Coordinates of C-alpha atoms and ligand atoms in Angstrom, one line a residue:
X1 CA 145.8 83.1 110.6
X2 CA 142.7 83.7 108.2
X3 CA 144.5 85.2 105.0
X4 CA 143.4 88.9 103.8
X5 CA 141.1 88.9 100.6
X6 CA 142.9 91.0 97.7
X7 CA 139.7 91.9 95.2
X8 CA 137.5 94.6 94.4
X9 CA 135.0 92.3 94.9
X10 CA 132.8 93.2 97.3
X11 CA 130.9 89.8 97.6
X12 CA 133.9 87.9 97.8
X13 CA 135.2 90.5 100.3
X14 CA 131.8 90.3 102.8
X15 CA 131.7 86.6 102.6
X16 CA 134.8 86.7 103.9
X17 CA 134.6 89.2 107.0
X18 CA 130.7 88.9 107.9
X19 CA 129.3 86.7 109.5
X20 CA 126.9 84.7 107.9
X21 CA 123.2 86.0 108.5
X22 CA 120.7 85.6 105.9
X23 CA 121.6 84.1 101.7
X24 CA 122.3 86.7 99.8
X25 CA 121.2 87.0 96.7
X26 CA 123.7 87.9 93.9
X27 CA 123.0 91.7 93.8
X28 CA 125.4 94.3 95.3
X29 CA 122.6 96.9 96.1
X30 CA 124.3 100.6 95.4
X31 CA 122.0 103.3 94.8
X32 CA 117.8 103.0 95.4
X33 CA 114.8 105.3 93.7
X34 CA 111.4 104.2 94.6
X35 CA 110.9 100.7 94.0
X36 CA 114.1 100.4 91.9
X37 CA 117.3 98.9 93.0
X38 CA 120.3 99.6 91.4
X39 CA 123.4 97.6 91.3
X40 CA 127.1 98.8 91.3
X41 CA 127.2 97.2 87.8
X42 CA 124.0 99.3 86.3
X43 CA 121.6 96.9 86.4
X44 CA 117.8 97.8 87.9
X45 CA 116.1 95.4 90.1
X46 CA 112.1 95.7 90.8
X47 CA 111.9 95.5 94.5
X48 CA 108.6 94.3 95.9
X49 CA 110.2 93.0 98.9
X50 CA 111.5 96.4 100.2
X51 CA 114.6 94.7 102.3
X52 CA 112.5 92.9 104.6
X53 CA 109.5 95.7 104.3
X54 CA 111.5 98.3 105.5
X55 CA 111.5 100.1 102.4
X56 CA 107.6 101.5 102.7
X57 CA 107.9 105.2 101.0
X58 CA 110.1 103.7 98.8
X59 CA 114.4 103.8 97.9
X60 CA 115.6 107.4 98.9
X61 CA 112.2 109.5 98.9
X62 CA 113.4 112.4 98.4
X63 CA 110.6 114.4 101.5
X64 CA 112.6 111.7 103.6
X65 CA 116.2 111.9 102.7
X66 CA 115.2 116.2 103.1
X67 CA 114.6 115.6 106.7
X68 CA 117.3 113.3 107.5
X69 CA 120.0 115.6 105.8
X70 CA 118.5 118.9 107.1
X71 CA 118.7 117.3 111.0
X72 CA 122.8 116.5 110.5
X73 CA 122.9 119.7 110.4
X74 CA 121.6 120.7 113.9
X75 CA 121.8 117.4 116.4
X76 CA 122.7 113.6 115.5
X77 CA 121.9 112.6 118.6
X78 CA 120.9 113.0 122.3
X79 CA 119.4 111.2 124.5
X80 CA 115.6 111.0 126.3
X81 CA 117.5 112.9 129.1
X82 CA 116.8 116.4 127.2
X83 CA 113.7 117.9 125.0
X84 CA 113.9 117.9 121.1
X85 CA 111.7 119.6 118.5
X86 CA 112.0 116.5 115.9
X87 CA 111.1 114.0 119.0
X88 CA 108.3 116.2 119.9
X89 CA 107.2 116.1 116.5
X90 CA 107.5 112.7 115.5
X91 CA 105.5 111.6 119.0
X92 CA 102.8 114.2 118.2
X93 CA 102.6 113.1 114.6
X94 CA 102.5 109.7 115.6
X95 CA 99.9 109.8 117.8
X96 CA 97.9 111.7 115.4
X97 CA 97.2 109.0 113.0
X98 CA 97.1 106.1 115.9
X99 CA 93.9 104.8 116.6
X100 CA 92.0 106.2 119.7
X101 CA 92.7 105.4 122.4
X102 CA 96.2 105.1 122.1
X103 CA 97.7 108.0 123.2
X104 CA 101.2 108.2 124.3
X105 CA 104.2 106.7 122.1
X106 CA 107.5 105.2 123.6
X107 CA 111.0 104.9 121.0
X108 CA 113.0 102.0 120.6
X109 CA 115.3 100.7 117.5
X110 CA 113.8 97.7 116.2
X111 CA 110.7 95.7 116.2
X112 CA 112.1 92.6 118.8
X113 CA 113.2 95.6 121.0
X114 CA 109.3 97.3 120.7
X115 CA 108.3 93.6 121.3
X116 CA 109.8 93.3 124.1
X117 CA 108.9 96.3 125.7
X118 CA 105.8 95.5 125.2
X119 CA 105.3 92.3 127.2
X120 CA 107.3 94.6 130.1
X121 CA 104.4 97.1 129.8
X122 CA 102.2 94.2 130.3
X123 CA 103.6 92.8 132.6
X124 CA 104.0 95.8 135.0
X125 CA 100.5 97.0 133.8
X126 CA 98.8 93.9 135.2
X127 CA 101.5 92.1 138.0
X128 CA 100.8 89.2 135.7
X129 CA 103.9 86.9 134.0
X130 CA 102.4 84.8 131.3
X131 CA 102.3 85.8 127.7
X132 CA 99.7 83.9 124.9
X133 CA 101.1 84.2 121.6
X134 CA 100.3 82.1 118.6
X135 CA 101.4 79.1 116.2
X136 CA 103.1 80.7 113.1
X137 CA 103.9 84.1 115.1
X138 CA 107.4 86.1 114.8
X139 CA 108.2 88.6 117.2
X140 CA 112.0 89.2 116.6
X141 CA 115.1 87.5 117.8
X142 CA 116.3 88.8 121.4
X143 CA 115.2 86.5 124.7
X144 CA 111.6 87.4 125.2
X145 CA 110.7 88.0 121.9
X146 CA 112.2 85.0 120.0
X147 CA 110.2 83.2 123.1
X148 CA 107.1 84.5 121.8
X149 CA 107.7 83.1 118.9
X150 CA 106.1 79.9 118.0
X151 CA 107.2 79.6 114.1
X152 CA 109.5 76.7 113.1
X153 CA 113.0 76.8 114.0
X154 CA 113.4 80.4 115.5
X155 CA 112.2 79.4 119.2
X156 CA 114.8 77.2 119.3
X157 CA 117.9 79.4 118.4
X158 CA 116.8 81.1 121.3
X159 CA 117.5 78.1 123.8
X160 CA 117.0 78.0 126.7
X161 CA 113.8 80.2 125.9
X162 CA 112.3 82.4 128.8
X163 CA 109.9 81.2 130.9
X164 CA 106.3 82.2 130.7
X165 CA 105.4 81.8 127.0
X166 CA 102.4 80.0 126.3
X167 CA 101.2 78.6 122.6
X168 CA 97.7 79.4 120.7
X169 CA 96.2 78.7 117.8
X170 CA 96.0 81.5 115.4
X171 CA 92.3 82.3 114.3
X172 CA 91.3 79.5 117.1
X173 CA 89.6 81.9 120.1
X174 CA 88.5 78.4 122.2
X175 CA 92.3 77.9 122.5
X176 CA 93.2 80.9 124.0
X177 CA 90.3 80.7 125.8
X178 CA 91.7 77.4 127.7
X179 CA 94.9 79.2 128.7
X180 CA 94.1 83.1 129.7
X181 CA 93.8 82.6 133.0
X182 CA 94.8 84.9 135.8
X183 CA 98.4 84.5 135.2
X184 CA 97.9 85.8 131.6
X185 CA 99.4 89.7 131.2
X186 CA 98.9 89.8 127.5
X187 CA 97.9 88.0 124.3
X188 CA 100.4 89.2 121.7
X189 CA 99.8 88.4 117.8
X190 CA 101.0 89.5 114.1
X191 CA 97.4 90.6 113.3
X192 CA 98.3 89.4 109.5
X193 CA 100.9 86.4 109.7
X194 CA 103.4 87.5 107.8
X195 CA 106.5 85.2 107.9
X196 CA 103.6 81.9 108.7
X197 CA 102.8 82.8 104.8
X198 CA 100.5 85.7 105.2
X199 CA 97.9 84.3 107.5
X200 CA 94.7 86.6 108.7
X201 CA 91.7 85.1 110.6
X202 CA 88.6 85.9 110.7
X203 CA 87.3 89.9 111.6
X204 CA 85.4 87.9 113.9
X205 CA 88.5 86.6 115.6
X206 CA 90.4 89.7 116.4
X207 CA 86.7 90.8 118.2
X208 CA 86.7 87.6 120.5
X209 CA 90.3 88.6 121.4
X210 CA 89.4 92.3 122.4
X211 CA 86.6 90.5 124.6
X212 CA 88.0 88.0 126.6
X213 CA 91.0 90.9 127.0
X214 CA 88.3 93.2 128.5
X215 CA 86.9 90.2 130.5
X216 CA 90.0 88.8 131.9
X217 CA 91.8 91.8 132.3
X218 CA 94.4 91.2 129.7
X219 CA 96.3 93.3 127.5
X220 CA 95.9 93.5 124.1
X221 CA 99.4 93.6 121.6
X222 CA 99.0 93.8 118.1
X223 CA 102.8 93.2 116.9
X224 CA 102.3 96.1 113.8
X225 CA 106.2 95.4 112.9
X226 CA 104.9 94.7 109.0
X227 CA 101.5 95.5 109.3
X228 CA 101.9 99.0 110.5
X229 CA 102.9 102.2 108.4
X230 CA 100.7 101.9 105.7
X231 CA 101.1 98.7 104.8
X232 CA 98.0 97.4 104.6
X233 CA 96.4 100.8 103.4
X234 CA 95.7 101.8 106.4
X235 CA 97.9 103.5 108.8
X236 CA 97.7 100.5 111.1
X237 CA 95.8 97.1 111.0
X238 CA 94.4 98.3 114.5
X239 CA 90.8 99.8 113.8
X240 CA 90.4 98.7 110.4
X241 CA 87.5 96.9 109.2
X242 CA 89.7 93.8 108.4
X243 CA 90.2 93.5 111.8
X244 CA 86.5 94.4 112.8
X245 CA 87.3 97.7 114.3
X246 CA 89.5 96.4 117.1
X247 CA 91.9 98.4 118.9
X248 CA 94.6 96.5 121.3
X249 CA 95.9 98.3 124.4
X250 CA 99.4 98.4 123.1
X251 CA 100.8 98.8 119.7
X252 CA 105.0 97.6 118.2
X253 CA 106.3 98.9 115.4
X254 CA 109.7 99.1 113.5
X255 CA 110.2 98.3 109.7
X256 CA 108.7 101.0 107.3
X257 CA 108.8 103.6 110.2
X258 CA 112.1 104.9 109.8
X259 CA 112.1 104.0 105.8
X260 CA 115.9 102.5 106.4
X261 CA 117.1 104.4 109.7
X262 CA 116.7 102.0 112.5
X263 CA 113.9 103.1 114.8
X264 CA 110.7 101.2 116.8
X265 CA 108.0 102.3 118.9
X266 CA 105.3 101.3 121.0
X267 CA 102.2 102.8 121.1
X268 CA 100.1 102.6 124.4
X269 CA 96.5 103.6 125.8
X270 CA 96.7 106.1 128.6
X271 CA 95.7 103.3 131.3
X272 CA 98.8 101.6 130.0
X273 CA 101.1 104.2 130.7
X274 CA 99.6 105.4 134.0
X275 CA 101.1 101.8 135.0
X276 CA 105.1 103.1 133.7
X277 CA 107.6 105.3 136.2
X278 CA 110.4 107.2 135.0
X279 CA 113.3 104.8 135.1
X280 CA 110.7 101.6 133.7
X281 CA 111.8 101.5 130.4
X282 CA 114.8 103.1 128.7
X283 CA 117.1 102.4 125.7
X284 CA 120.6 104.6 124.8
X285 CA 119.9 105.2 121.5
X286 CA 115.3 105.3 121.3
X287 CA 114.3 108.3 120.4
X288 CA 117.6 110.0 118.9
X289 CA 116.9 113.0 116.7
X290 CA 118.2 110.8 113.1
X291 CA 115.5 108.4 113.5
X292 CA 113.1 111.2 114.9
X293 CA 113.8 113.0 111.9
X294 CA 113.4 109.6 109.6
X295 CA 109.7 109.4 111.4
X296 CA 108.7 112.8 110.3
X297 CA 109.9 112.3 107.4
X298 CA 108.3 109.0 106.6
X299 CA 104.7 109.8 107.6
X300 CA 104.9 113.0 106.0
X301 CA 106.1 111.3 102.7
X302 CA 103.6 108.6 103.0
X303 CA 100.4 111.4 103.9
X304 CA 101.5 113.7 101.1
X305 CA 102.2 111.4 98.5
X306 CA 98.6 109.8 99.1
X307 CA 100.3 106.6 99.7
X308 CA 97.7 104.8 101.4
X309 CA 94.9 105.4 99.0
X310 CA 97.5 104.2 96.0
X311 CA 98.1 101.0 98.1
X312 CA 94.2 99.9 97.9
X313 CA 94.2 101.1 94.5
X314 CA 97.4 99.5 93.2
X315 CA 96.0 96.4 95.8
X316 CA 92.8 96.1 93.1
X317 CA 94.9 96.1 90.1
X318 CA 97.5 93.8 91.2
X319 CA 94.7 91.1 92.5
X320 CA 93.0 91.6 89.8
X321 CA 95.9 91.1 87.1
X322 CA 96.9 88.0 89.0
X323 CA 93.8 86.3 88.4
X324 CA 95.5 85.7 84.3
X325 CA 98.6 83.5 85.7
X326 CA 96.5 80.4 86.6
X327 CA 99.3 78.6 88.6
X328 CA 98.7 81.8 91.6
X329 CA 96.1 79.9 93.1
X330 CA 95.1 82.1 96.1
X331 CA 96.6 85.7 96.8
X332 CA 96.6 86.2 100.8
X333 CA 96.6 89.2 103.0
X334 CA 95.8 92.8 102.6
X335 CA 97.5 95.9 100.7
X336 CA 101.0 95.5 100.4
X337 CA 101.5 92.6 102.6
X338 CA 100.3 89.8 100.1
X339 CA 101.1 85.8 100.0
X340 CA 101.0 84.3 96.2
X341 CA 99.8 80.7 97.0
X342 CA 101.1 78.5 94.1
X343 CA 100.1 74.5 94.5
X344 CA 103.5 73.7 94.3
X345 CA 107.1 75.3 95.7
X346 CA 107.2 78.9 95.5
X347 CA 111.2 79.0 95.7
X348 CA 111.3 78.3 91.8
X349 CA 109.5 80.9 91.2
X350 CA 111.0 83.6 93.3
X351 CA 114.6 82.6 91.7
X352 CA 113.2 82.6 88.3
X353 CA 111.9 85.8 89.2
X354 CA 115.0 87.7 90.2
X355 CA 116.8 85.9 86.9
X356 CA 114.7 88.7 85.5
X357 CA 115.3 91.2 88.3
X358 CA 112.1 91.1 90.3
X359 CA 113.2 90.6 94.1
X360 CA 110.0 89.0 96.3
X361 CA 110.0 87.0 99.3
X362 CA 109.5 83.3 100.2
X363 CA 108.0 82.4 103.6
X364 CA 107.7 79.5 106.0
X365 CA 104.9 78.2 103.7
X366 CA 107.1 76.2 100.9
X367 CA 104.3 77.3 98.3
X368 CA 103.8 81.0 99.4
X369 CA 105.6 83.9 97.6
X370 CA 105.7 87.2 99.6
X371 CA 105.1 90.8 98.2
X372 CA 106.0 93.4 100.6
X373 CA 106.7 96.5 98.1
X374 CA 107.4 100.0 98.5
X375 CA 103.7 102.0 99.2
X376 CA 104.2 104.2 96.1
X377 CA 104.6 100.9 93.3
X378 CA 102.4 101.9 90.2
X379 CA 100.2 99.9 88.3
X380 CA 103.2 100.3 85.2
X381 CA 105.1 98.2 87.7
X382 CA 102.9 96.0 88.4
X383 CA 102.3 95.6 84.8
X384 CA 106.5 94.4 84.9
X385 CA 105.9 92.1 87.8
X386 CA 102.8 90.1 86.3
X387 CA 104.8 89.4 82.9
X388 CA 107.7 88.3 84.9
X389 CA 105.8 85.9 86.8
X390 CA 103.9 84.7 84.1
X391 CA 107.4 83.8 82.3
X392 CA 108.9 82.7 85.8
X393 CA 105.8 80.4 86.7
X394 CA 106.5 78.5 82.6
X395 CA 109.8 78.2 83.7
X396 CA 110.2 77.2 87.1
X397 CA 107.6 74.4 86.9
Ligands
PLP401 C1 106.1 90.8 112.8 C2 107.5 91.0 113.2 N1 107.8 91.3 114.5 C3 109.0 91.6 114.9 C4 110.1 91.5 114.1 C5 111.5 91.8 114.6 O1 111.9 93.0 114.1 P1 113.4 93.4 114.1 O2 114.1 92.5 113.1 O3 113.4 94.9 113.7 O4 113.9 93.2 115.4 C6 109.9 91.2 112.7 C7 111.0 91.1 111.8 O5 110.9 90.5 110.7 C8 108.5 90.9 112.3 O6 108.3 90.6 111.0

C-alpha cells in the first residue's frame, strides 16, 4: 500500500495524489488580482499566460466575482429542462456582440466539448461525415476533437482516432481544395494557431475558405477557444479585418468566457440550427446558472472596463517596446494572443523569466514564447515584462 504523505506541503502532497497532467511550475497559486498571482508564501507573479488564457478579465475581477457570489444566493444549478433569467441573459448577451449572422448560442463546459458539438452540428446540418482540419490545429482532447487535431503528439494519445478526419495545410487553400468534396460536412480551424506557435494566414485565406464553403456546401467552424472573448481585441476573430471580414457558420468557445468557471458554447447561424431537434444535443451540466452567471459577468467586465480598446492599445505598446530586445526576432499574432519568435530555444527564456516571476508560455514551436495575458494588463506592466526579458534573454543565452 502507497504510504500517506505527512507535510504541509502542498506540492509534495499533490504530487503524490494527482495524477500527473501538465509540469508544474514551482508556484502554489493562492490568491489572484488582475494580472497578479500571488503565492501562499507572499510572493507576486506577473501572469501573461492567464492559466492557459482562461484568465481574460483578469484574477478575481471584482464585476465578475459580484455576479458569481450574488447567483449562490438564488440557484447553483438546474438544468436546460427549465427557464433561467441568468441563461436568458447570458444567450441574449452573447448573441449581441456575435457577428451577424450568428444568431442562436448552445452551452457546453469546455472548448473539446463545444468542438465537438460542433462537427455534430455539421454533420447533421449537411448528412455529410468528413471533417478538414489543419496541420498545427488543436481542438481539445476527447474522441472527435483530439481527431481533429493534427499537431504533434496529441492525435496520437487519442488512438485509435475516429474515423473521418482529413489533414490540410494551414494558409494552403489548393489543399483543401483537393479534399472538400461531397463527403466534406465542415472545415474546422484555430483562425490564429495558437499552440502551432501563433500561426495566422493570410486575410486572403480565411476569404477562399468562406468561398469554397458557400460553393461546396460546407460549413464553416472557426474553433474561437483562444481567439474569442476579446482576445484579439475584438470580440471574436470572426468578422475582423484580420480575417477579411469572414464569418463561419458556427462558432466554439470556452477559455476566457467563464473567466475561471468552466463553461463553452457554440455559436450558430439560424440555417444551422433549423437543422437541430430537441433531444440533438444535450450536456448535464451546459448552461447551469454558475457559469451563466460567470458569462454575464465576464462580458459585462470586459465592455465596461473598455477592455478591448486597452488590448489594441496595450498591443501597440508592447510591439513597439519589444522592437529594443534584439534577440525577439518576430512577434506573431494579434492582441493578446502573441508568439515571441527568438532564433534560438525559447524554453530558456521562459524559465529565466519566471526566476523573476513573469509566467508566459512556450508552444510547439521550440523557439516561440506565448503571451496570452489578462485583457486589462497596463502598459506599467508591460514596462515589468520587457526588463525582465531583456535580463532573461542575457541570461538564458
Ligand atoms: C484552440 C483550442 N481549442 C480547443 C481547446 C480545448 O479546450 P478545453 O481544454 O477547454 O477542452 C483548446 C485548449 O487548449 C484550444 O486551445
Amino acid at each position: 500500500m502507497m504510504s500517506i504523505v505527512n507535510t504541509n506541503d502542498v506540492t509534495v502532497i499533490e504530487e503524490q495524489y494527482q495524477l500527473a497532467t501538465y509540469k508544474k511550475m514551482p508556484v502554489v497559486a493562492e490568491r489572484g488580482e488582475g494580472v497578479w498571482i500571488y503565492t501562499n508564501e507572499g510572493e507576486r507573479y506577473l501572469d501573461l499566460y492567464g492559466g492557459h488564457a482562461v484568465a481574460g478579465t483578469g484574477h478575481c475581477h471584482p464585476h465578475v466575482v459580484k455576479a458569481i457570489r450574488d447567483q449562490t444566493e438564488k440557484i447553483l444549478f438546474y438544468s436546460n429542462l427549465v427557464y433561467s433569467d441568468i441563461r436568458a441573459r447570458a444567450a441574449e448577451k452573447l448573441i449581441s456582440i456575435a457577428p451577424q449572422p450568428l444568431t442562436k448560442a448552445f452551452f457546453c463546459n469546455s472548448g473539446t466539448e463545444a468542438n465537438e458539438n460542433a462537427m455534430r452540428m455539421a454533420r447533421m446540418a449537411t448528412g455529410r461525415e468528413n471533417i478538414i482540419t489543419f496541420s498545427g490545429g488543436f481542438h481539445g482532447r476527447t474522441a472527435d476533437a483530439i481527431s481533429a487535431t493534427f499537431l504533434g503528439k496529441y492525435r496520437e494519445i487519442g488512438k485509435p482516432n475516429v474515423p473521418g478526419h482529413l489533414e490540410a495545410e494551414f494558409g494552403d487553400i489548393e489543399s483543401v481544395r483537393a479534399l472538400a468534396d461531397d463527403s466534406v460536412a465542415a472545415i474546422m480551424l484555430e483562425p490564429i494557431q495558437s499552440m502551432a506557435g501563433v500561426k495566422m494566414a493570410e486575410p486572403s485565406f480565411y476569404r477562399e475558405l468562406r468561398e469554397l464553403c458557400d460553393e461546396r456546401g460546407v460549413v464553416l467552424i472557426y474553433d474561437e477557444v483562444q481567439t474569442g472573448v476579446g482576445r484579439t481585441g475584438e470580440w471574436f476573430f470572426a468578422g475582423s479585418d484580420a480575417g477579411d471580414g469572414v464569418v463561419p457558420d458556427i462558432i466554439s468557445l470556452a477559455k476566457a468566457l467563464g473567466s475561471g468557471v468552466p463553461v463553452g458554447a457554440c455559436l450558430v447561424t439560424e440555417k444551422i440550427a433549423s437543422h437541430i431537434k430537441e433531444n440533438d444535443l444535450g450536456t448535464t451540466f451546459g448552461g447551469g446558472m454558475m457559469a451563466m452567471a460567470a458569462v454575464v459577468g465576464t462580458l459585462e467586465a470586459i465592455e465596461d472596463d473598455g477592455m478591448l480598446a486597452n488590448v489594441r492599445e496595450v498591443e501597440s505598446y508592447l510591439r513597439e517596446r519589444l522592437r529594443e530586445v534584439e534577440q525577439v526576432v518576430s512577434v506573431q499574432g494579434r492582441g493578446f494572443l502573441l508568439g515571441l519568435e527568438f532564433a534560438d530555444k525559447a524554453k530558456p527564456v521562459h524559465e529565466a523569466l519566471l526566476e523573476r516571476k513573469v509566467i508566459t508560455g512556450t508552444s510547439s514551436d521550440a523557439n516561440v514564447l506565448r503571451l496570452l495575458p489578462p485583457l486589462c494588463l497596463q502598459k506599467s506592466e508591460v514596462d515589468l515584462f520587457v526588463d525582465a526579458l531583456a535580463q532573461s534573454v542575457s541570461h538564458a543565452g
